[in-house]
Amino acid sequence: VTAHPSSGWAFHHWELDLSGSNNPKYIAMNANKSVRAVFIQGYSLSTSASGSGQVSPSYGAYAAGTNVQVTATANSGWTFHHWEGDLSGSTNPATITMNSNKHVTAVFVQLFTLSTSVTGSGTVTPSGGTYASGTVVTLTATPSAGWRFHQWELDKTGSVNPTTITMSSNKSVRAVFIQRFTLSTSTTGSGSVILNPSGGTYDSGSVVRIFASPAQGWRFDHWELDKTGS
């Protein structure tokens, strides 16, 4: 059974052998039936949801000029994002003025979890969180003193820092830090020490070539301290 309001009127509810405000509505013919459609002077408001959630009210008929509060309620794992149709923006609850027939859609987006971890010593910002689908999160790896950032692993790869990740599913990201050590040299007698590669500070596990260059009239004899032999 479908109720068709005239111009300037809105369907409000069913009476007699049919109740509620759904329109159209089914009725089971298991006896003689009488149905009355009640119309009021004004406009109708209908709502729908995109994604997973509910909108209240789902339907209503209101006098012209009535301000109606519309509320979107997301299901677990989802969040309200914005309104579409005859209502826009992301304010929730929102108010709509009934100066014509209106239809409003609440758009819900899924929520995903970001978790982070580290290998070595350092931190990742943010450390984790819950984000709406499509959110772009900027990740920053900060090494502790004596360490350096090396690379990202798991759901983000590469060595760009800071970097971004798009939340299209639950994500896990690991920042890998490498410890750095300092090599200092000195001489007894007259000469110099050359390091290859140069610099004096190296990643853990680096192999450094140490070359002793004697001054004129001197010769290299042996190594001492953390390196022995000749």
CSV table of N, CA, C and O in Angstrom, one decimal, residues 50-54 73-81 107-112 130-133:
chain,number,residue,atom,x,y,z
A,50,SER,N,24.8,5.4,4.3
A,50,SER,CA,25.8,4.8,3.4
A,50,SER,C,26.9,4.3,4.3
A,50,SER,O,27.5,5.0,5.0
A,51,GLY,N,27.2,2.9,4.2
A,51,GLY,CA,28.1,2.4,5.2
A,51,GLY,C,27.3,1.7,6.3
A,51,GLY,O,26.2,1.2,6.1
A,52,SER,N,27.9,1.6,7.5
A,52,SER,CA,27.2,0.8,8.6
A,52,SER,C,26.9,1.8,9.7
A,52,SER,O,27.7,2.2,10.5
A,53,GLY,N,25.6,2.0,9.8
A,53,GLY,CA,25.1,2.9,10.9
A,53,GLY,C,23.6,3.2,10.7
A,53,GLY,O,23.0,2.7,9.8
A,54,GLN,N,23.1,4.0,11.6
A,54,GLN,CA,21.6,4.3,11.6
A,54,GLN,C,21.5,5.8,11.6
A,54,GLN,O,22.3,6.5,12.1
A,73,THR,N,24.2,7.5,14.0
A,73,THR,CA,24.9,6.7,15.0
A,73,THR,C,25.6,5.5,14.3
A,73,THR,O,25.0,4.7,13.6
A,74,ALA,N,26.9,5.5,14.4
A,74,ALA,CA,27.7,4.5,13.7
A,74,ALA,C,27.7,3.2,14.4
A,74,ALA,O,27.6,3.1,15.6
A,75,ASN,N,27.8,2.1,13.7
A,75,ASN,CA,27.9,0.8,14.2
A,75,ASN,C,29.4,0.6,14.7
A,75,ASN,O,30.3,1.3,14.3
A,76,SER,N,29.7,-0.5,15.4
A,76,SER,CA,31.0,-0.8,15.9
A,76,SER,C,32.0,-0.9,14.7
A,76,SER,O,31.7,-1.6,13.8
A,77,GLY,N,33.1,-0.3,14.8
A,77,GLY,CA,34.1,-0.4,13.8
A,77,GLY,C,33.9,0.6,12.7
A,77,GLY,O,34.7,0.6,11.7
A,78,TRP,N,33.0,1.5,12.8
A,78,TRP,CA,32.7,2.6,11.8
A,78,TRP,C,32.6,3.9,12.5
A,78,TRP,O,32.4,4.0,13.7
A,79,THR,N,32.7,5.0,11.7
A,79,THR,CA,32.5,6.3,12.3
A,79,THR,C,31.7,7.2,11.3
A,79,THR,O,31.8,7.0,10.1
A,80,PHE,N,30.9,8.1,11.8
A,80,PHE,CA,30.2,9.0,10.9
A,80,PHE,C,31.2,10.0,10.3
A,80,PHE,O,32.1,10.5,10.9
A,81,HIS,N,31.0,10.2,8.9
A,81,HIS,CA,31.9,11.0,8.2
A,81,HIS,C,31.3,12.4,7.7
A,81,HIS,O,31.8,13.4,8.0
A,107,VAL,N,26.7,9.4,5.7
A,107,VAL,CA,27.8,8.5,5.2
A,107,VAL,C,28.7,8.1,6.3
A,107,VAL,O,29.3,8.9,7.1
A,108,PHE,N,28.9,6.8,6.5
A,108,PHE,CA,29.8,6.2,7.5
A,108,PHE,C,31.0,5.6,6.8
A,108,PHE,O,30.9,5.0,5.8
A,109,VAL,N,32.1,5.7,7.5
A,109,VAL,CA,33.4,5.1,6.9
A,109,VAL,C,33.9,4.1,8.0
A,109,VAL,O,33.8,4.3,9.2
A,110,GLN,N,34.6,3.1,7.5
A,110,GLN,CA,35.1,2.1,8.4
A,110,GLN,C,36.4,2.6,9.1
A,110,GLN,O,37.1,3.5,8.6
A,111,LEU,N,36.6,2.1,10.4
A,111,LEU,CA,37.7,2.5,11.2
A,111,LEU,C,38.8,1.4,11.1
A,111,LEU,O,38.4,0.2,11.1
A,112,PHE,N,40.0,1.8,11.0
A,112,PHE,CA,41.2,0.8,11.0
A,112,PHE,C,42.2,1.2,12.0
A,112,PHE,O,42.3,2.4,12.4
A,130,THR,N,43.5,4.7,15.9
A,130,THR,CA,42.4,4.3,15.1
A,130,THR,C,42.0,5.4,14.2
A,130,THR,O,41.8,6.6,14.6
A,131,TYR,N,41.9,5.1,12.9
A,131,TYR,CA,41.7,6.1,11.9
A,131,TYR,C,40.6,5.7,10.9
A,131,TYR,O,40.4,4.5,10.6
A,132,ALA,N,39.8,6.7,10.4
A,132,ALA,CA,38.8,6.4,9.4
A,132,ALA,C,39.5,6.0,8.1
A,132,ALA,O,40.6,6.4,7.7
A,133,SER,N,38.8,5.1,7.4
A,133,SER,CA,39.3,4.6,6.1
A,133,SER,C,39.6,5.7,5.2
A,133,SER,O,38.9,6.7,5.0
